[in-house]
Amino acid sequence: MKIKRYTAASMRAALALVRAEQGPDAVILSSRRGDDGIEVIAAVDYDEALLAHMAPVRPAQPAAPIVAAAAPVVAAAAATPLAKATPAPASAPPVRRAAPPPAAADSNYGAMQRELQDLRRLLETGLAGMTWSDKRLREPLQARVLEELSGMDIAPDVAMALATLTPRRTNLQNPSHIPLALLVKYLPVMNDLTCITGGITAVVGPTGAGKTTTIAKLAARWSMQHGSQDLALVSTDGYRIGAREQLSTYARILGAPMHAANSGQELARVLERLKAKKLILIDTAGMGPRDVRLTEQLAALKLGAARARVLLALPAQGEGQALDEIVRAFAGVTPAACVLTKVDEAASLGAAISAVLRHKLKIAYVCDGQRVPEDLHAANQKRVWLIRAALQLKERVPRARNEASLARAFGRATAHA
């Protein structure tokens, strides 16, 4: 390590002297302003470990101890690869530069990451607000539709998809009717023929979604129109206590046989024995989307009832992400449609409507109570009623318009698009 003091009229001149003599790798150890100008102390082949060894040396001590204390440092400096006087012995380990503590480096890096994330959020929020304000000026009808759909708890991605279908001009005196008209037009419903032509129908869904009650309503509706002689009920629910007893009670009231199956092979044999029946309704075990047994149950259903029409019981009072998870979990059996259950218990229908629109899952029936079969309605006849019910639930709990929330939901989505 070579240390030297330089004096110049300015800092720029002093740095030029250092660079000319010691090269671009020189390290500035200190600088101060003196009577002769700027004084700079620079070193080449600077090593922090050596400086740490030299720090305890005190000038007030006698000359001999100073020399004795400095001797190991000089010897160590001579042994380093950076020393230019003599090469280092092969057996002497090189003295490496002391790296900054890893913990401090990680802390600084983490702080920098957090600052960048905060800056990004700030920029995104500002951009979203500007985009939303611009959209309100350029496309006022679309902005109005987005506000109304947001008030009904329709998910932002679904609301954006519907808003793109908004006409640029309208003859409606009340523009608030536009989102309702869009929902009525694009809500996926179907005319299910289970209670008309019969067949094999299985109802699947999570625990507590109302599958058994839906089976009872379908069976009662069929019995009222065609009698119970061509009706049969099958239960594959061997997990929930009392599940088969509940279905057996309904079957006894309707005067229809009830059979149990515990596996896919047994279900196939039961259906083979009942092939003369015009309508066979299969009540399946309720499994949550994350239940490890769900895959096994769905595989057994596909094995034993490959020709069955599958209806998914979708609880209308469910939260948006939970309903999406349910639809994805039961997609393996390819439901032909869903039964929107527990509509009367829902505080908002926006999540359920968003789920069926997002996944293009048709609604076959709507259930709004426990009465059998009065509270089972064909969805193609209740399309307008369902949208009005969603609007009434919105009006029951009025909320002030939150421009910041609208900007976050729709301004950011528009900017990303």
Tab-separated table of C-alpha atoms in Angstrom:
chain	number	residue	atom	x	y	z
A	1	MET	CA	0.000	0.000	0.000
A	2	LYS	CA	1.460	3.391	-1.065
A	3	ILE	CA	0.189	6.507	0.745
A	4	LYS	CA	1.099	10.045	-0.338
A	5	ARG	CA	-0.019	13.597	0.415
A	6	TYR	CA	-0.806	15.982	-2.456
A	7	THR	CA	-1.332	19.755	-2.313
A	8	ALA	CA	-2.923	21.805	-5.094
A	9	ALA	CA	-4.815	25.034	-5.620
A	10	SER	CA	-8.150	23.232	-6.176
A	11	MET	CA	-9.704	19.839	-5.654
A	12	ARG	CA	-9.776	19.238	-9.404
A	13	ALA	CA	-6.034	19.896	-9.660
A	14	ALA	CA	-5.324	17.657	-6.638
A	15	LEU	CA	-7.332	14.788	-8.158
A	16	ALA	CA	-5.435	15.235	-11.423
A	17	LEU	CA	-2.140	14.863	-9.563
A	18	VAL	CA	-3.375	11.725	-7.791
A	19	ARG	CA	-4.565	10.165	-11.049
A	20	ALA	CA	-1.332	11.055	-12.866
A	21	GLU	CA	0.923	9.509	-10.231
A	22	GLN	CA	-1.089	6.674	-8.652
A	23	GLY	CA	-3.475	5.834	-11.468
A	24	PRO	CA	-7.307	5.414	-11.613
A	25	ASP	CA	-7.313	2.810	-8.778
A	26	ALA	CA	-6.128	5.292	-6.143
A	27	VAL	CA	-8.331	5.798	-3.062
A	28	ILE	CA	-8.835	9.202	-1.393
A	29	LEU	CA	-8.311	8.702	2.346
A	30	SER	CA	-8.890	12.310	3.445
A	31	SER	CA	-8.977	15.884	2.198
A	32	ARG	CA	-8.879	19.302	3.836
A	33	ARG	CA	-8.312	22.949	2.964
A	34	GLY	CA	-5.000	24.403	4.212
A	35	ASP	CA	-2.968	27.556	3.825
A	36	ASP	CA	-1.374	26.257	0.621
A	37	GLY	CA	-4.687	25.151	-0.926
A	38	ILE	CA	-6.354	21.729	-0.953
A	39	GLU	CA	-4.497	18.926	0.785
A	40	VAL	CA	-5.441	15.349	-0.285
A	41	ILE	CA	-4.075	12.093	1.141
A	42	ALA	CA	-4.400	9.236	-1.364
A	43	ALA	CA	-3.363	5.607	-1.392
A	44	VAL	CA	-2.926	2.982	-4.031
A	45	ASP	CA	-3.422	-0.735	-3.354
A	46	TYR	CA	-5.552	0.382	-0.386
A	47	ASP	CA	-6.672	-2.398	1.951
A	48	GLU	CA	-9.216	-1.919	4.776
A	49	ALA	CA	-7.843	-4.866	6.748
A	50	LEU	CA	-4.404	-3.268	6.919
A	51	LEU	CA	-5.900	0.042	7.971
A	52	ALA	CA	-7.760	-1.730	10.775
A	53	HIS	CA	-4.436	-3.171	12.015
A	54	MET	CA	-2.774	0.233	11.891
A	55	ALA	CA	-5.561	2.025	13.743
A	56	PRO	CA	-4.445	1.059	17.316
A	57	VAL	CA	-0.967	2.671	16.821
A	58	ARG	CA	-0.658	5.720	19.111
A	59	PRO	CA	1.961	8.406	18.390
A	60	ALA	CA	2.407	9.232	22.129
A	61	GLN	CA	4.137	5.899	22.849
A	62	PRO	CA	7.939	5.501	22.866
A	63	ALA	CA	9.706	4.969	19.577
A	64	ALA	CA	10.681	1.341	20.163
A	65	PRO	CA	7.143	0.051	20.886
A	66	ILE	CA	5.876	1.904	17.835
A	67	VAL	CA	8.400	0.168	15.645
A	68	ALA	CA	7.643	-3.182	17.284
A	69	ALA	CA	3.918	-2.745	16.840
A	70	ALA	CA	4.255	-1.588	13.259
A	71	ALA	CA	6.590	-4.413	12.284
A	72	PRO	CA	3.858	-7.084	11.909
A	73	VAL	CA	1.801	-4.660	9.830
A	74	VAL	CA	4.724	-3.918	7.533
A	75	ALA	CA	5.457	-7.623	7.246
A	76	ALA	CA	1.811	-8.333	6.473
A	77	ALA	CA	1.758	-5.562	3.863
A	78	ALA	CA	4.874	-7.025	2.279
A	79	ALA	CA	3.202	-10.449	2.204
A	80	THR	CA	0.099	-9.269	0.308
A	81	PRO	CA	-0.185	-9.621	-3.491
A	82	LEU	CA	-0.830	-5.857	-3.669
A	83	ALA	CA	2.704	-5.005	-2.396
A	84	LYS	CA	4.993	-4.004	-5.253
A	85	ALA	CA	8.381	-4.282	-3.422
A	86	THR	CA	8.612	-8.081	-3.089
A	87	PRO	CA	6.320	-10.918	-4.211
A	88	ALA	CA	4.305	-12.745	-1.546
A	89	PRO	CA	5.594	-16.115	-0.356
A	90	ALA	CA	3.591	-19.055	-1.718
A	91	SER	CA	2.688	-20.281	1.756
A	92	ALA	CA	1.392	-16.944	3.061
A	93	PRO	CA	-2.410	-16.490	2.594
A	94	PRO	CA	-3.353	-13.274	0.765
A	95	VAL	CA	-5.023	-10.518	2.733
A	96	ARG	CA	-8.394	-9.878	1.082
A	97	ARG	CA	-10.338	-6.663	1.116
A	98	ALA	CA	-12.902	-6.524	3.864
A	99	ALA	CA	-16.380	-6.652	2.304
A	100	PRO	CA	-19.222	-4.672	3.849
A	101	PRO	CA	-21.289	-6.668	6.330
A	102	PRO	CA	-23.872	-8.811	4.450
A	103	ALA	CA	-26.651	-7.825	6.838
A	104	ALA	CA	-26.114	-4.134	6.154
A	105	ALA	CA	-25.999	-4.754	2.398
A	106	ASP	CA	-29.240	-6.764	2.522
A	107	SER	CA	-30.873	-4.062	4.627
A	108	ASN	CA	-29.898	-1.335	2.161
A	109	TYR	CA	-31.062	-3.423	-0.785
A	110	GLY	CA	-34.396	-4.151	0.902
A	111	ALA	CA	-34.911	-0.485	1.709
A	112	MET	CA	-34.201	0.434	-1.907
A	113	GLN	CA	-36.690	-2.181	-3.119
A	114	ARG	CA	-39.378	-0.821	-0.819
A	115	GLU	CA	-38.758	2.709	-2.017
A	116	LEU	CA	-39.031	1.595	-5.648
A	117	GLN	CA	-42.271	-0.277	-4.915
A	118	ASP	CA	-43.721	2.762	-3.178
A	119	LEU	CA	-42.723	4.924	-6.106
A	120	ARG	CA	-44.311	2.485	-8.544
A	121	ARG	CA	-47.562	2.419	-6.573
A	122	LEU	CA	-47.579	6.188	-6.464
A	123	LEU	CA	-47.094	6.420	-10.224
A	124	GLU	CA	-49.751	3.752	-10.897
A	125	THR	CA	-52.249	5.522	-8.653
A	126	GLY	CA	-51.616	8.839	-10.366
A	127	LEU	CA	-51.842	7.279	-13.822
A	128	ALA	CA	-55.057	5.427	-12.887
A	129	GLY	CA	-56.662	8.672	-11.692
A	130	MET	CA	-55.694	10.464	-14.890
A	131	THR	CA	-56.945	7.588	-17.054
A	132	TRP	CA	-60.269	7.411	-15.206
A	133	SER	CA	-60.797	11.181	-15.466
A	134	ASP	CA	-60.023	11.023	-19.176
A	135	LYS	CA	-62.469	8.146	-19.659
A	136	ARG	CA	-65.253	10.075	-17.924
A	137	LEU	CA	-64.709	12.921	-20.388
A	138	ARG	CA	-64.314	10.880	-23.564
A	139	GLU	CA	-66.821	8.047	-22.874
A	140	PRO	CA	-69.358	9.282	-20.311
A	141	LEU	CA	-71.829	6.447	-20.976
A	142	GLN	CA	-69.214	3.755	-20.400
A	143	ALA	CA	-68.084	5.502	-17.238
A	144	ARG	CA	-71.696	5.612	-16.026
A	145	VAL	CA	-72.119	1.895	-16.749
A	146	LEU	CA	-68.945	1.092	-14.833
A	147	GLU	CA	-70.157	3.120	-11.853
A	148	GLU	CA	-73.539	1.344	-11.790
A	149	LEU	CA	-72.046	-2.137	-12.184
A	150	SER	CA	-69.489	-1.404	-9.474
A	151	GLY	CA	-72.321	-0.369	-7.169
A	152	MET	CA	-73.906	-3.802	-7.767
A	153	ASP	CA	-70.609	-5.494	-6.734
A	154	ILE	CA	-69.897	-6.730	-10.246
A	155	ALA	CA	-66.186	-7.616	-10.470
A	156	PRO	CA	-64.034	-4.996	-12.266
A	157	ASP	CA	-62.930	-7.351	-15.068
A	158	VAL	CA	-66.530	-8.368	-15.801
A	159	ALA	CA	-67.727	-4.768	-15.587
A	160	MET	CA	-65.036	-3.679	-18.064
A	161	ALA	CA	-66.063	-6.428	-20.500
A	162	LEU	CA	-69.719	-5.367	-20.307
A	163	ALA	CA	-68.877	-1.671	-20.579
A	164	THR	CA	-67.155	-2.230	-23.925
A	165	LEU	CA	-70.566	-3.302	-25.265
A	166	THR	CA	-72.117	0.038	-24.311
A	167	PRO	CA	-73.405	2.055	-27.290
A	168	ARG	CA	-71.855	5.488	-27.748
A	169	ARG	CA	-75.303	7.063	-27.893
A	170	THR	CA	-78.642	6.075	-26.420
A	171	ASN	CA	-82.252	7.179	-26.608
A	172	LEU	CA	-82.942	6.085	-23.042
A	173	GLN	CA	-84.043	8.941	-20.820
A	174	ASN	CA	-82.400	7.274	-17.826
A	175	PRO	CA	-78.862	6.062	-18.656
A	176	SER	CA	-78.812	4.024	-15.441
A	177	HIS	CA	-80.945	1.427	-17.250
A	178	ILE	CA	-78.100	0.615	-19.643
A	179	PRO	CA	-76.147	-1.674	-17.237
A	180	LEU	CA	-79.346	-3.509	-16.341
A	181	ALA	CA	-80.120	-4.057	-20.013
A	182	LEU	CA	-76.591	-5.344	-20.606
A	183	LEU	CA	-76.858	-7.797	-17.707
A	184	VAL	CA	-80.239	-9.077	-18.852
A	185	LYS	CA	-78.986	-9.515	-22.404
A	186	TYR	CA	-75.696	-11.254	-21.658
A	187	LEU	CA	-76.526	-13.238	-18.492
A	188	PRO	CA	-75.974	-16.885	-19.525
A	189	VAL	CA	-79.104	-18.956	-18.890
A	190	MET	CA	-80.472	-22.166	-20.375
A	191	ASN	CA	-83.765	-23.962	-20.630
A	192	ASP	CA	-83.010	-27.169	-18.746
A	193	LEU	CA	-85.154	-30.146	-19.729
A	194	THR	CA	-84.553	-32.275	-16.634
A	195	CYS	CA	-88.130	-31.910	-15.409
A	196	ILE	CA	-89.581	-32.252	-18.924
A	197	THR	CA	-87.780	-35.025	-20.801
A	198	GLY	CA	-85.943	-36.692	-17.916
A	199	GLY	CA	-82.598	-38.467	-18.247
A	200	ILE	CA	-79.766	-38.863	-15.750
A	201	THR	CA	-78.868	-35.726	-13.829
A	202	ALA	CA	-76.181	-35.404	-11.148
A	203	VAL	CA	-75.910	-32.389	-8.847
A	204	VAL	CA	-72.410	-31.574	-7.604
A	205	GLY	CA	-71.063	-28.775	-5.437
A	206	PRO	CA	-69.321	-27.864	-2.196
A	207	THR	CA	-70.557	-28.716	1.269
A	208	GLY	CA	-73.690	-26.828	2.256
A	209	ALA	CA	-74.490	-25.543	-1.241
A	210	GLY	CA	-78.000	-27.044	-1.197
A	211	LYS	CA	-77.516	-30.097	-3.427
A	212	THR	CA	-79.885	-32.435	-1.585
A	213	THR	CA	-82.620	-29.807	-1.373
A	214	THR	CA	-82.204	-29.093	-5.090
A	215	ILE	CA	-82.536	-32.813	-5.840
A	216	ALA	CA	-85.752	-32.897	-3.783
A	217	LYS	CA	-87.155	-29.874	-5.647
A	218	LEU	CA	-86.373	-31.391	-9.049
A	219	ALA	CA	-87.905	-34.710	-8.000
A	220	ALA	CA	-91.033	-33.037	-6.646
A	221	ARG	CA	-91.443	-30.953	-9.812
A	222	TRP	CA	-91.188	-34.121	-11.947
A	223	SER	CA	-93.661	-35.983	-9.748
A	224	MET	CA	-96.186	-33.157	-10.028
A	225	GLN	CA	-96.006	-33.300	-13.840
A	226	HIS	CA	-95.387	-36.989	-14.596
A	227	GLY	CA	-95.888	-38.969	-11.399
A	228	SER	CA	-93.260	-40.842	-9.409
A	229	GLN	CA	-93.413	-44.281	-11.069
A	230	ASP	CA	-90.608	-43.392	-13.511
A	231	LEU	CA	-88.479	-41.519	-10.934
A	232	ALA	CA	-85.498	-42.838	-8.968
A	233	LEU	CA	-83.055	-41.182	-6.573
A	234	VAL	CA	-79.425	-42.237	-6.039
A	235	SER	CA	-77.088	-41.063	-3.287
A	236	THR	CA	-73.293	-41.281	-3.448
A	237	ASP	CA	-72.828	-39.260	-0.242
A	238	GLY	CA	-71.369	-41.666	2.296
A	239	TYR	CA	-69.449	-38.994	4.202
A	240	ARG	CA	-71.968	-36.597	5.709
A	241	ILE	CA	-73.933	-37.976	8.655
A	242	GLY	CA	-77.626	-38.130	7.851
A	243	ALA	CA	-77.232	-37.235	4.165
A	244	ARG	CA	-78.777	-40.454	2.853
A	245	GLU	CA	-81.462	-40.393	5.512
A	246	GLN	CA	-82.510	-36.917	4.364
A	247	LEU	CA	-82.745	-38.013	0.718
A	248	SER	CA	-84.512	-41.221	1.770
A	249	THR	CA	-87.127	-39.136	3.571
A	250	TYR	CA	-87.806	-37.116	0.425
A	251	ALA	CA	-87.998	-40.321	-1.650
A	252	ARG	CA	-90.478	-41.858	0.771
A	253	ILE	CA	-92.686	-38.761	0.646
A	254	LEU	CA	-92.644	-38.776	-3.156
A	255	GLY	CA	-93.135	-42.545	-3.377
A	256	ALA	CA	-89.907	-43.078	-5.349
A	257	PRO	CA	-87.106	-45.608	-4.741
A	258	MET	CA	-83.765	-44.451	-3.327
A	259	HIS	CA	-80.501	-46.326	-3.906
A	260	ALA	CA	-76.998	-45.855	-2.491
A	261	ALA	CA	-73.659	-46.238	-4.262
A	262	ASN	CA	-70.230	-46.002	-2.646
A	263	SER	CA	-67.981	-46.254	-5.715
A	264	GLY	CA	-67.942	-45.645	-9.428
A	265	GLN	CA	-68.426	-49.337	-10.226
A	266	GLU	CA	-71.338	-49.617	-7.810
A	267	LEU	CA	-72.903	-46.456	-9.276
A	268	ALA	CA	-72.680	-47.959	-12.757
A	269	ARG	CA	-74.418	-51.159	-11.574
A	270	VAL	CA	-77.188	-49.168	-9.880
A	271	LEU	CA	-77.799	-47.096	-13.003
A	272	GLU	CA	-77.904	-50.266	-15.083
A	273	ARG	CA	-80.667	-51.653	-12.847
A	274	LEU	CA	-82.580	-48.360	-13.116
A	275	LYS	CA	-82.277	-47.917	-16.875
A	276	ALA	CA	-86.050	-48.314	-17.272
A	277	LYS	CA	-86.659	-45.140	-15.241
A	278	LYS	CA	-87.194	-41.919	-17.179
A	279	LEU	CA	-85.556	-39.611	-14.605
A	280	ILE	CA	-82.678	-40.559	-12.321
A	281	LEU	CA	-81.338	-37.902	-9.966
A	282	ILE	CA	-77.906	-38.427	-8.377
A	283	ASP	CA	-77.057	-36.640	-5.115
A	284	THR	CA	-73.269	-36.451	-4.694
A	285	ALA	CA	-71.074	-35.914	-1.648
A	286	GLY	CA	-70.313	-32.309	-0.769
A	287	MET	CA	-66.599	-31.599	-1.094
A	288	GLY	CA	-64.796	-28.304	-0.694
A	289	PRO	CA	-62.621	-27.107	-3.608
A	290	ARG	CA	-59.448	-27.893	-1.627
A	291	ASP	CA	-60.564	-31.266	-0.283
A	292	VAL	CA	-58.033	-33.924	-1.284
A	293	ARG	CA	-60.893	-36.399	-1.822
A	294	LEU	CA	-62.632	-34.234	-4.411
A	295	THR	CA	-60.649	-35.576	-7.353
A	296	GLU	CA	-61.482	-39.148	-6.340
A	297	GLN	CA	-65.187	-38.353	-6.027
A	298	LEU	CA	-65.359	-36.639	-9.417
A	299	ALA	CA	-63.485	-39.531	-11.025
A	300	ALA	CA	-65.975	-42.002	-9.535
A	301	LEU	CA	-68.869	-39.940	-10.899
A	302	LYS	CA	-67.384	-39.861	-14.403
A	303	LEU	CA	-66.706	-43.596	-14.250
A	304	GLY	CA	-70.121	-44.630	-12.995
A	305	ALA	CA	-72.325	-42.042	-14.714
A	306	ALA	CA	-70.520	-40.974	-17.862
A	307	ARG	CA	-73.802	-40.109	-19.610
A	308	ALA	CA	-75.163	-37.981	-16.770
A	309	ARG	CA	-75.958	-34.319	-17.189
A	310	VAL	CA	-74.092	-32.471	-14.427
A	311	LEU	CA	-75.470	-29.420	-12.634
A	312	LEU	CA	-73.259	-27.405	-10.284
A	313	ALA	CA	-74.901	-26.065	-7.114
A	314	LEU	CA	-73.477	-22.543	-6.738
A	315	PRO	CA	-74.374	-20.700	-3.497
A	316	ALA	CA	-75.343	-17.129	-4.388
A	317	GLN	CA	-74.249	-15.721	-1.029
A	318	GLY	CA	-70.654	-16.790	-1.615
A	319	GLU	CA	-67.712	-14.402	-1.925
A	320	GLY	CA	-66.271	-13.734	-5.375
A	321	GLN	CA	-62.959	-15.578	-5.099
A	322	ALA	CA	-64.610	-18.512	-3.337
A	323	LEU	CA	-67.158	-18.888	-6.167
A	324	ASP	CA	-64.385	-18.757	-8.773
A	325	GLU	CA	-62.537	-21.479	-6.890
A	326	ILE	CA	-65.666	-23.639	-6.789
A	327	VAL	CA	-66.252	-23.303	-10.535
A	328	ARG	CA	-62.627	-24.181	-11.325
A	329	ALA	CA	-62.583	-27.125	-8.893
A	330	PHE	CA	-65.646	-28.792	-10.472
A	331	ALA	CA	-64.722	-27.995	-14.065
A	332	GLY	CA	-63.342	-31.538	-14.374
A	333	VAL	CA	-66.849	-32.974	-14.727
A	334	THR	CA	-67.840	-30.285	-17.272
A	335	PRO	CA	-71.093	-29.008	-15.735
A	336	ALA	CA	-73.764	-28.308	-18.328
A	337	ALA	CA	-75.090	-25.481	-16.156
A	338	CYS	CA	-75.377	-24.356	-12.570
A	339	VAL	CA	-78.173	-24.048	-10.032
A	340	LEU	CA	-77.950	-20.691	-8.281
A	341	THR	CA	-78.946	-21.611	-4.720
A	342	LYS	CA	-79.657	-19.567	-1.585
A	343	VAL	CA	-80.497	-16.391	-3.481
A	344	ASP	CA	-82.726	-15.385	-0.570
A	345	GLU	CA	-79.723	-15.479	1.808
A	346	ALA	CA	-77.429	-13.301	-0.317
A	347	ALA	CA	-76.591	-9.740	0.706
A	348	SER	CA	-75.360	-9.112	-2.845
A	349	LEU	CA	-75.671	-11.035	-6.100
A	350	GLY	CA	-72.772	-9.305	-7.797
A	351	ALA	CA	-70.220	-12.025	-7.009
A	352	ALA	CA	-72.438	-14.839	-8.324
A	353	ILE	CA	-73.340	-12.928	-11.495
A	354	SER	CA	-69.662	-12.117	-12.047
A	355	ALA	CA	-68.687	-15.774	-11.661
A	356	VAL	CA	-71.154	-17.100	-14.239
A	357	LEU	CA	-70.308	-14.322	-16.702
A	358	ARG	CA	-66.550	-14.781	-16.283
A	359	HIS	CA	-66.663	-18.567	-16.736
A	360	LYS	CA	-69.538	-18.525	-19.261
A	361	LEU	CA	-71.418	-20.943	-16.995
A	362	LYS	CA	-75.098	-21.068	-17.841
A	363	ILE	CA	-77.741	-20.890	-15.102
A	364	ALA	CA	-80.386	-23.607	-15.288
A	365	TYR	CA	-82.339	-22.933	-12.085
A	366	VAL	CA	-82.631	-20.310	-9.380
A	367	CYS	CA	-83.500	-21.293	-5.787
A	368	ASP	CA	-84.718	-18.586	-3.414
A	369	GLY	CA	-85.995	-20.545	-0.426
A	370	GLN	CA	-86.428	-23.931	1.282
A	371	ARG	CA	-89.916	-24.741	0.039
A	372	VAL	CA	-90.163	-27.870	-2.114
A	373	PRO	CA	-90.731	-27.406	-5.020
A	374	GLU	CA	-92.156	-23.850	-4.941
A	375	ASP	CA	-88.759	-22.159	-4.567
A	376	LEU	CA	-87.225	-23.767	-7.661
A	377	HIS	CA	-87.462	-21.538	-10.760
A	378	ALA	CA	-86.307	-22.028	-14.347
A	379	ALA	CA	-83.570	-19.448	-14.967
A	380	ASN	CA	-84.727	-18.583	-18.491
A	381	GLN	CA	-87.971	-17.352	-16.935
A	382	LYS	CA	-86.263	-15.495	-14.080
A	383	ARG	CA	-83.546	-13.624	-15.935
A	384	VAL	CA	-85.064	-10.151	-15.459
A	385	TRP	CA	-86.161	-10.993	-11.905
A	386	LEU	CA	-82.626	-11.994	-10.961
A	387	ILE	CA	-81.118	-8.718	-12.228
A	388	ARG	CA	-83.827	-6.703	-10.470
A	389	ALA	CA	-83.115	-8.584	-7.264
A	390	ALA	CA	-79.433	-7.663	-7.584
A	391	LEU	CA	-80.407	-4.011	-8.093
A	392	GLN	CA	-82.748	-4.054	-5.094
A	393	LEU	CA	-80.008	-5.446	-2.888
A	394	LYS	CA	-77.769	-2.591	-4.047
A	395	GLU	CA	-80.418	0.020	-3.270
A	396	ARG	CA	-81.089	-1.492	0.136
A	397	VAL	CA	-77.614	-0.438	1.280
A	398	PRO	CA	-76.838	2.801	-0.616
A	399	ARG	CA	-73.180	3.760	-0.794
A	400	ALA	CA	-71.557	7.062	-1.647
A	401	ARG	CA	-69.591	7.114	-4.892
A	402	ASN	CA	-65.884	6.699	-4.204
A	403	GLU	CA	-63.879	8.245	-7.038
A	404	ALA	CA	-60.608	6.848	-5.692
A	405	SER	CA	-61.950	3.275	-5.732
A	406	LEU	CA	-63.350	3.715	-9.241
A	407	ALA	CA	-60.019	5.071	-10.434
A	408	ARG	CA	-58.115	2.165	-8.894
A	409	ALA	CA	-60.494	-0.438	-10.330
A	410	PHE	CA	-61.120	0.923	-13.814
A	411	GLY	CA	-58.426	3.530	-14.476
A	412	ARG	CA	-55.636	1.032	-13.824
A	413	ALA	CA	-57.398	-1.687	-15.840
A	414	THR	CA	-57.807	0.684	-18.797
A	415	ALA	CA	-54.176	1.785	-18.575
A	416	HIS	CA	-52.932	-1.811	-18.548
A	417	ALA	CA	-55.216	-2.705	-21.427
